[in-house]
XYZ file of C-alpha atoms in Angstrom:
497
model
C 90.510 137.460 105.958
C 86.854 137.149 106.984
C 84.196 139.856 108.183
C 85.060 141.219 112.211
C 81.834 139.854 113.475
C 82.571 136.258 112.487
C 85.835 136.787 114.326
C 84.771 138.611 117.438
C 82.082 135.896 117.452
C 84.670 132.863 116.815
C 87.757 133.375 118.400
C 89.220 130.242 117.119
C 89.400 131.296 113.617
C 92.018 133.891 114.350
C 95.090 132.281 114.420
C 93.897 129.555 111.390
C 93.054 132.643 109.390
C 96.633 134.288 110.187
C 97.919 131.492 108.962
C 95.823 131.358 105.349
C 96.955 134.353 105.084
C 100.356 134.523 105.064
C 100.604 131.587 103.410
C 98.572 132.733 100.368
C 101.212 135.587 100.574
C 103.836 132.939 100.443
C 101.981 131.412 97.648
C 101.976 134.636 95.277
C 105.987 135.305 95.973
C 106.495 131.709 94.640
C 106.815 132.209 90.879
C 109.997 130.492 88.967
C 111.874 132.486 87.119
C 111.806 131.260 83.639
C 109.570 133.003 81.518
C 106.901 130.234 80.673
C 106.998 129.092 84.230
C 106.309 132.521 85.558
C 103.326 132.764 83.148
C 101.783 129.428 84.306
C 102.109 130.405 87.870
C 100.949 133.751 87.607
C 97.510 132.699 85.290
C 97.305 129.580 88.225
C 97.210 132.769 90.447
C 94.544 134.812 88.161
C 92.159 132.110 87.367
C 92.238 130.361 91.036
C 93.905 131.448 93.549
C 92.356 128.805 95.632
C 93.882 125.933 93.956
C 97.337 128.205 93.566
C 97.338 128.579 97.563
C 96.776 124.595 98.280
C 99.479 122.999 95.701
C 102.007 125.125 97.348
C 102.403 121.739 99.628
C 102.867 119.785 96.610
C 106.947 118.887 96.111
C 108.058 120.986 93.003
C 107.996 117.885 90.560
C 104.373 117.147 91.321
C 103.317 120.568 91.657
C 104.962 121.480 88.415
C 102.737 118.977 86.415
C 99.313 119.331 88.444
C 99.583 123.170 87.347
C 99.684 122.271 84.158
C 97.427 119.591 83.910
C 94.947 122.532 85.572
C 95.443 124.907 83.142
C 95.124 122.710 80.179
C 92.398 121.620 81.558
C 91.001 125.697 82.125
C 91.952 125.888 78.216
C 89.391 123.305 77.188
C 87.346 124.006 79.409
C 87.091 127.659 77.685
C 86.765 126.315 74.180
C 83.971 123.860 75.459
C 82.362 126.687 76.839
C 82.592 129.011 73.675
C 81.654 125.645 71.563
C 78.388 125.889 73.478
C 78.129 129.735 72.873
C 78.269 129.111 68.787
C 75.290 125.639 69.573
C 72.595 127.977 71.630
C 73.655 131.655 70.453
C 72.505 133.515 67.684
C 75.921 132.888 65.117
C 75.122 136.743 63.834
C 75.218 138.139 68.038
C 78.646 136.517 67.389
C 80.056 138.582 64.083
C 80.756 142.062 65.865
C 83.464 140.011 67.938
C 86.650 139.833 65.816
C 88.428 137.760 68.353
C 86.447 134.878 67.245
C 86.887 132.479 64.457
C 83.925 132.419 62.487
C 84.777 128.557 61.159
C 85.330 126.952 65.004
C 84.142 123.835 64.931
C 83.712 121.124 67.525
C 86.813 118.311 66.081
C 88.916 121.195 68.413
C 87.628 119.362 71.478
C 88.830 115.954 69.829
C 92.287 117.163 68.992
C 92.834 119.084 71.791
C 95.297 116.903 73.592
C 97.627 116.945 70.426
C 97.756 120.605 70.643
C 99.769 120.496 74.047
C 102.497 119.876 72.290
C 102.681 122.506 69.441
C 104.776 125.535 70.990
C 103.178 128.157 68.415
C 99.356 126.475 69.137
C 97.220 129.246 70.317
C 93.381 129.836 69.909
C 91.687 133.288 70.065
C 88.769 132.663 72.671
C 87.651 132.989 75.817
C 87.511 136.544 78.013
C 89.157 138.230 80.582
C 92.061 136.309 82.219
C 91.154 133.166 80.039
C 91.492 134.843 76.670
C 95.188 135.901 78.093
C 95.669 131.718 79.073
C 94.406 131.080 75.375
C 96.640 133.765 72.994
C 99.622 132.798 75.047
C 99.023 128.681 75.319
C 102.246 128.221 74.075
C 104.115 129.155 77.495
C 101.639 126.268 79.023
C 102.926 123.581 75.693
C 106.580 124.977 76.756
C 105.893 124.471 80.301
C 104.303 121.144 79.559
C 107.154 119.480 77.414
C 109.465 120.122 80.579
C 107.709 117.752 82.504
C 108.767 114.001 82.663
C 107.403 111.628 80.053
C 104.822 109.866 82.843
C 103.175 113.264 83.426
C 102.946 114.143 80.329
C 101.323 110.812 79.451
C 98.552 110.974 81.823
C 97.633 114.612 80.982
C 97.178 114.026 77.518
C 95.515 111.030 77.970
C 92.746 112.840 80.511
C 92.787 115.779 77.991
C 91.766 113.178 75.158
C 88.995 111.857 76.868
C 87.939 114.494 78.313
C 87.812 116.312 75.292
C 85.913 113.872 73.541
C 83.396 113.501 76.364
C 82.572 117.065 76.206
C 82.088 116.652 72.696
C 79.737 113.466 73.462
C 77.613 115.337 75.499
C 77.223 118.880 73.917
C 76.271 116.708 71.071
C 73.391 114.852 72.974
C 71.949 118.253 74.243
C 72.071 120.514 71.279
C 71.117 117.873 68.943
C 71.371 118.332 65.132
C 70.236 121.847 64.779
C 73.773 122.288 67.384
C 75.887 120.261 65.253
C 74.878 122.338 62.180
C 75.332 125.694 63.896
C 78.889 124.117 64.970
C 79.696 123.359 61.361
C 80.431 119.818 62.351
C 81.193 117.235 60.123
C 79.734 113.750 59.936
C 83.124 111.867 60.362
C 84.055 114.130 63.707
C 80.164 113.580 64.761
C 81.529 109.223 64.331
C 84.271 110.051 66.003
C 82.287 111.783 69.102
C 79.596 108.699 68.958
C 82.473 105.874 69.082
C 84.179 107.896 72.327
C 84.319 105.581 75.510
C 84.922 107.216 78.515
C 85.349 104.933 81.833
C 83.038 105.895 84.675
C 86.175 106.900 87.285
C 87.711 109.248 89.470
C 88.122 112.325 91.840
C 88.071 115.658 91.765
C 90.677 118.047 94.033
C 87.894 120.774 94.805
C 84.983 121.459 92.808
C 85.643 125.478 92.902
C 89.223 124.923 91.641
C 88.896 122.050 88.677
C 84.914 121.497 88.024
C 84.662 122.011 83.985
C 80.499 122.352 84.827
C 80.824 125.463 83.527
C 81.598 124.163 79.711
C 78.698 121.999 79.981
C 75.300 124.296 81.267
C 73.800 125.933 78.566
C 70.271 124.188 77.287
C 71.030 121.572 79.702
C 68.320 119.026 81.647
C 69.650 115.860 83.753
C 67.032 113.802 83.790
C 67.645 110.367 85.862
C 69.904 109.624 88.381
C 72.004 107.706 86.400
C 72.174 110.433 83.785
C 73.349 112.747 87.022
C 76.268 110.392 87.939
C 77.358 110.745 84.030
C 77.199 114.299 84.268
C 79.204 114.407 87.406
C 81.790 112.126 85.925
C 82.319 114.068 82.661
C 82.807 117.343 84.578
C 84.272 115.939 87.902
C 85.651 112.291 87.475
C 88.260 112.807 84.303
C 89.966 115.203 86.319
C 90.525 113.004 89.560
C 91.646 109.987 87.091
C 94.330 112.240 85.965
C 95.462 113.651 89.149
C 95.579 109.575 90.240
C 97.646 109.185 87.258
C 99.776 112.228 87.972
C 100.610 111.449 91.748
C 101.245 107.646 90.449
C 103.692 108.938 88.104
C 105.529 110.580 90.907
C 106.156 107.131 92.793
C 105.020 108.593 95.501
C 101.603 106.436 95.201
C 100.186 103.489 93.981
C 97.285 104.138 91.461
C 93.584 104.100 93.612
C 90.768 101.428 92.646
C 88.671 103.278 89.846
C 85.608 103.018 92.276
C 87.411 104.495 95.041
C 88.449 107.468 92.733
C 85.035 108.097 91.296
C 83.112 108.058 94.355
C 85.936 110.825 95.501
C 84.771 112.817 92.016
C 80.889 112.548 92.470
C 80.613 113.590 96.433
C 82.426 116.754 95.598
C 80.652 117.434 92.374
C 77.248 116.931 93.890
C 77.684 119.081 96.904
C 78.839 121.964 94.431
C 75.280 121.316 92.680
C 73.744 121.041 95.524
C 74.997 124.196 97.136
C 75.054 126.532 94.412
C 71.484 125.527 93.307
C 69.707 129.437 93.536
C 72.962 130.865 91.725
C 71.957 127.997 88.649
C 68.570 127.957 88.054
C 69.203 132.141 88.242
C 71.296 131.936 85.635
C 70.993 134.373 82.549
C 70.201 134.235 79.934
C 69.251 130.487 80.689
C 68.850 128.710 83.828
C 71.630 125.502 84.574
C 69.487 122.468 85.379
C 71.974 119.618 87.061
C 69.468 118.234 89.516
C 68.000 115.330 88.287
C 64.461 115.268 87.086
C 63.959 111.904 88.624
C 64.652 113.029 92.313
C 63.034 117.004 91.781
C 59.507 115.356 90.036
C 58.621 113.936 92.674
C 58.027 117.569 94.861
C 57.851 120.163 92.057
C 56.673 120.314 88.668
C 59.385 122.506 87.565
C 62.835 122.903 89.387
C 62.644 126.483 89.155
C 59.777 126.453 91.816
C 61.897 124.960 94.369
C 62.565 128.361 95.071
C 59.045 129.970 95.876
C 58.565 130.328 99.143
C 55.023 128.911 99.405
C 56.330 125.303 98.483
C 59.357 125.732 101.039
C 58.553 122.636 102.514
C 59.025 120.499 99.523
C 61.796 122.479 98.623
C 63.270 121.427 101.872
C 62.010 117.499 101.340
C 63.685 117.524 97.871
C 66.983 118.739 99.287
C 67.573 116.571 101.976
C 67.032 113.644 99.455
C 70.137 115.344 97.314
C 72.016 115.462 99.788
C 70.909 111.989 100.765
C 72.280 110.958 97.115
C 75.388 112.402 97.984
C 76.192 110.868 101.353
C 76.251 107.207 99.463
C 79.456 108.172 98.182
C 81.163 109.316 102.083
C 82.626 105.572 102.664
C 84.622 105.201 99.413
C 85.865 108.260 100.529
C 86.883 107.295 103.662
C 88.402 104.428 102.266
C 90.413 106.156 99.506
C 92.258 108.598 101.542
C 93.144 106.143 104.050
C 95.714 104.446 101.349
C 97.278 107.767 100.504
C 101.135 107.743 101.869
C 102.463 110.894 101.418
C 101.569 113.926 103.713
C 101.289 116.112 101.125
C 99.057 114.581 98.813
C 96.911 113.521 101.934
C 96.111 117.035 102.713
C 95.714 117.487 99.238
C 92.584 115.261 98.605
C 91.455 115.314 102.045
C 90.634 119.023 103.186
C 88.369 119.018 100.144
C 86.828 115.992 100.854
C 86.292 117.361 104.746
C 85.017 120.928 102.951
C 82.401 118.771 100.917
C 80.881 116.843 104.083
C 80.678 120.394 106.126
C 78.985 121.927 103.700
C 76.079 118.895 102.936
C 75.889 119.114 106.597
C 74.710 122.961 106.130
C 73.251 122.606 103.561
C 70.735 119.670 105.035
C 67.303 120.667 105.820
C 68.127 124.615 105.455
C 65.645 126.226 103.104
C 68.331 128.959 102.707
C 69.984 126.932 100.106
C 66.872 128.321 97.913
C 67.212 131.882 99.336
C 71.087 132.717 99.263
C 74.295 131.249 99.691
C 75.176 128.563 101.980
C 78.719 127.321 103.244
C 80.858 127.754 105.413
C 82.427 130.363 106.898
C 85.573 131.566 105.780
C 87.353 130.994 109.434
C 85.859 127.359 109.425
C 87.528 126.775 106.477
C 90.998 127.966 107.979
C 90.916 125.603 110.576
C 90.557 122.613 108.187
C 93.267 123.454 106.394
C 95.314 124.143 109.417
C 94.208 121.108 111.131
C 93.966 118.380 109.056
C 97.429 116.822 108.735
C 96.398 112.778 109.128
C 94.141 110.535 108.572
C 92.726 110.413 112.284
C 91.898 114.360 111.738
C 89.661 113.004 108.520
C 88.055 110.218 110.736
C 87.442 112.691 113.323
C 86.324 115.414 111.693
C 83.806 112.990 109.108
C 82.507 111.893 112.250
C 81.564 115.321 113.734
C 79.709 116.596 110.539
C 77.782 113.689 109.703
C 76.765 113.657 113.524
C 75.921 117.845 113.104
C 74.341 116.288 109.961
C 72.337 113.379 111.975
C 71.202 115.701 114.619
C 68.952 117.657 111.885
C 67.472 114.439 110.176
C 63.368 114.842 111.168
C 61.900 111.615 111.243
C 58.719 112.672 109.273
C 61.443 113.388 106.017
C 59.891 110.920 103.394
C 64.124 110.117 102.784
C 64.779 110.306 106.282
C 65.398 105.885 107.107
C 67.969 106.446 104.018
C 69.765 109.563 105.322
C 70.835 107.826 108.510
C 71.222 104.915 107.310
C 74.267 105.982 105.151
C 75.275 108.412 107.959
C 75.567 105.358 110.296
C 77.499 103.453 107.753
C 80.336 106.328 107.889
C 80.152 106.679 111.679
C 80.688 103.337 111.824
C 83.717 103.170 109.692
C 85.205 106.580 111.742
C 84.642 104.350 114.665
C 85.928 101.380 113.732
C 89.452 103.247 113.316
C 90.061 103.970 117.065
C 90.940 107.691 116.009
C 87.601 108.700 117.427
C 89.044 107.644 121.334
C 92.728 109.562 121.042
C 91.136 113.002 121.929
C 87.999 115.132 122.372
C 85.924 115.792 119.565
C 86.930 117.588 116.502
C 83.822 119.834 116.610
C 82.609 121.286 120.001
C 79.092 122.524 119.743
C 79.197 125.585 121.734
C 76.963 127.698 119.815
C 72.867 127.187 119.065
C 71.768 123.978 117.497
C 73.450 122.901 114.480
C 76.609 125.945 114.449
C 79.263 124.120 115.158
C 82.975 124.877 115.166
C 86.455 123.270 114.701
C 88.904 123.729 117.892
C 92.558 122.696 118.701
C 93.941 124.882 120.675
C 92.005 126.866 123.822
C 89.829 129.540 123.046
C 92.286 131.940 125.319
C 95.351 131.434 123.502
C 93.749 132.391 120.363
C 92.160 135.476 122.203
C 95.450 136.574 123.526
C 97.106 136.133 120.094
C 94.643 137.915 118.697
C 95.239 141.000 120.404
C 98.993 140.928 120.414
C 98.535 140.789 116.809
C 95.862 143.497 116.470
C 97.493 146.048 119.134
C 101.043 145.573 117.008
C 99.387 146.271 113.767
C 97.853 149.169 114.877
C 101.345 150.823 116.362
C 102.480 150.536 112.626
C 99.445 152.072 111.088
C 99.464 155.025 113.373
C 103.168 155.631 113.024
C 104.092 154.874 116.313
C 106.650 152.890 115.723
C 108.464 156.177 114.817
C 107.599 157.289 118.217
C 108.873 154.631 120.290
C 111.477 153.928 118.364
C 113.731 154.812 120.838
C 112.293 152.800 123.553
C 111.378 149.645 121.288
C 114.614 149.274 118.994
C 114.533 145.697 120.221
C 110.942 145.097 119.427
C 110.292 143.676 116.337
C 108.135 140.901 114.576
C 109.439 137.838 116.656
C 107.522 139.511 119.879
C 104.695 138.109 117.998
C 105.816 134.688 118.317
C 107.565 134.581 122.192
């Protein structure tokens, strides 16, 4: 539920974290009866229980086929990723493993989407929980021919494309040598060359649907352009189909493609932004997805981004990442503000508010190249227990990018385009009147740059807090036993008088 320090030293988080929670408890006790329904839940639950916690809000229509369309999705995703295993690995490291095929080949990726639709499909690969999703694929086809004819449309057509673009590009980065240790052929090679795949779309939350995974080994981005590709293949497919889905649901109408995308590529760059020192750590080979064209200009290699004697540039180079990221926050801004239903508001949003927290600390904080940076886990309650309308978004944009603002030095060689785009998105949050209806979404009551969400007073939660914690503790002592007598009236609902 997060570490006692970071509670006794933020309050607040208490009751938001109380709240995760028991609803992630709420979330696991949700699994439908029927047999292939129950195994789609419970492998949503194994493989992310993240994404399993936050579509709990979705109506049970639209849940139904976003599940699915996830762990499709996951199921490429893990023959993409053993695709590239058989293009960079040794093919005789691979013999000892009887689970897998020795004549795989890469027309798998193409055909993929027709495969949703064969109850006995199944395909040996993968390990762990995702070897389980793979031998028993046929509860996810079962699962998936329940759904209504619209969902079913848009998921195969996402899984099409994005099946061929994976293709595409593990093509263009293993080169020939690849293709041959694939055992492609030249007509599925055509058929890879001759796919088109429209530059669109958003993302839910990179740690719950980003395919970067499939797409790492032996590769370098190279220019920005290149980057934006990248971030589309592994980030922008998916948000085109989740448009798609929550069209098909009548509950929206379908987003402008360049709304969507921009939604895809600030999520999927603050993911490669943040989780820089666990990529280029990577064994046996390092993931390169910052783009040479923005990391040449400070280092000669991007693995020395991370040696402390050029922490400086290392800092420099960041903050212009990040500064390539914030271009995207006013399509953002703009997208969620069309959404109608509450649901799949807080759907797209809270990631979308996760994403601008974290490039805020991530900005200028060499720590990014030491460890891991992001929020903290009570921070991230309080989003999710706050944000319930599009003012909250307004508000809360506004706060970061001003936490983000105050850290912008002047002698930063990006530092005229940083708050430049920051004051484009203040302006927007300003222009809506939500920033006038209250106080600030973020107080800063702690040092410089530490800033924290509030709602409620800092006493309630404090008082709840220990009402909670002294109740707990009669129960783990067995003193509930003891006082039984006294306290037959006492029960749960105290909690909540």
């Amino acid at each position: 539920m997060g570490s006692l320090g970071a509670i006794l030293k933020n309050p607040v988080d208490i009751y938001p974290l109380l709240k995760l929670k028991m609803a992630a408890r709420h979330a696991e006790k949700q699994i439908p009866p029927e047999p292939h329904w129950a195994f789609c839940y419970s492998m949503l639950h194994r493989v992310s229980r993240s994404f399993a916690l936050v579509i709990q809000q979705l109506d049970t229509e639209l849940r139904n086929a976003v599940c699915i369309f996830y762990l499709v999705l996951r199921a490429l995703d893990t023959v993409g990723l053993f695709l590239l295993t058989l293009c960079f690995t040794n093919v005789d490291a691979l013999e000892d493993d009887t689970s897998i095929p020795t004549d795989v080949k890469v027309p798998i990726l193409i055909a993929f989407h027709r495969h949703v639709y064969d109850h006995d499909w199944h395909f040996s690969c993968g390990t762990k929980d995702y070897k389980v999703l793979m031998d028993q694929f046929h509860n996810v086809s079962n699962a998936f021919l329940e759904l209504g004819k619209g969902y079913q449309e848009a998921i195969e057509d996402i899984t099409k494309r994005m099946g061929a673009g994976m293709a595409k590009f593990i093509l263009k980065e293993v080169g020939d040598v690849g293709c041959c240790n694939a055992g492609l052929k030249d007509e599925a090679c055509h058929q890879i060359a001759q796919a088109s795949i429209s530059p669109v779309f958003l993302n839910t939350e990179g740690e719950i649907l980003c395919l970067r995974d499939t797409l790492d080994s032996g590769m370098q981005v190279e220019s920005i352009d290149d980057y934006d590709e990248y971030c589309h293949y592994v980030a922008g497919l998916v948000g085109l189909g989740l448009s798609k889905l929550f069209h098909a649901s009548g509950l929206e109408d379908l987003a402008p493609d360049s709304l969507s995308n921009s939604m895809g590529l600030f999520l999927q760059k603050t993911n490669i932004i943040r989780d820089y020192l666990e990529d280029i750590n990577e064994i046996p080979k390092s993931r390169m997805f910052w783009p040479r064209e923005i990391w040449s200009k400070y280092v000669n290699k991007l693995e020395d981004l991370k040696l402390e004697g050029n922490s400086v540039k290392a800092v420099q180079c960041l903050n212009d990442m990040v500064t390539n990221a914030l271009i995207h926050m006013d399509d953002c801004l703009k997208y969620l503000s069309e959404l109608r239903d509450p649901a799949i508001f807080r759907f797209c949003a809270i990631p979308q508010i996760m994403a601008i927290g974290t490039l805020a600390m991530c900005y200028n904080n060499v720590n990014v190249f030491r460890g891991v940076v992001k929020m903290r886990r009570g921070l991230t309650a309080q989003v999710i227990h706050q944000t319930k309308t599009m003012d909250d978004v307004y508000r809360a944009f506004f706060d970061f990018s001003c936490m983000l603002k105050s850290k912008v030095d002047n002698s930063d060689p990006n530092a005229i385009k940083t708050l430049s785009r920051l004051e484009a998105a203040q302006k927007s949050c300003r222009e809506s009147g939500a920033l006038n209806k209250r106080k600030s979404y973020i107080i800063r009551n702690e040092p410089k740059y530490n800033s924290v969400l509030v709602n409620r007073p800092t006493f309630d939660y404090i008082v709840y807090y220990f009402r909670v914690f002294l109740w707990q503790q009669i129960k783990l002592l067995g003193m509930v036993h003891f006082l039984s007598s006294r306290c037959a009236l006492m029960d749960d609902d105290w909690l909540h008088k």
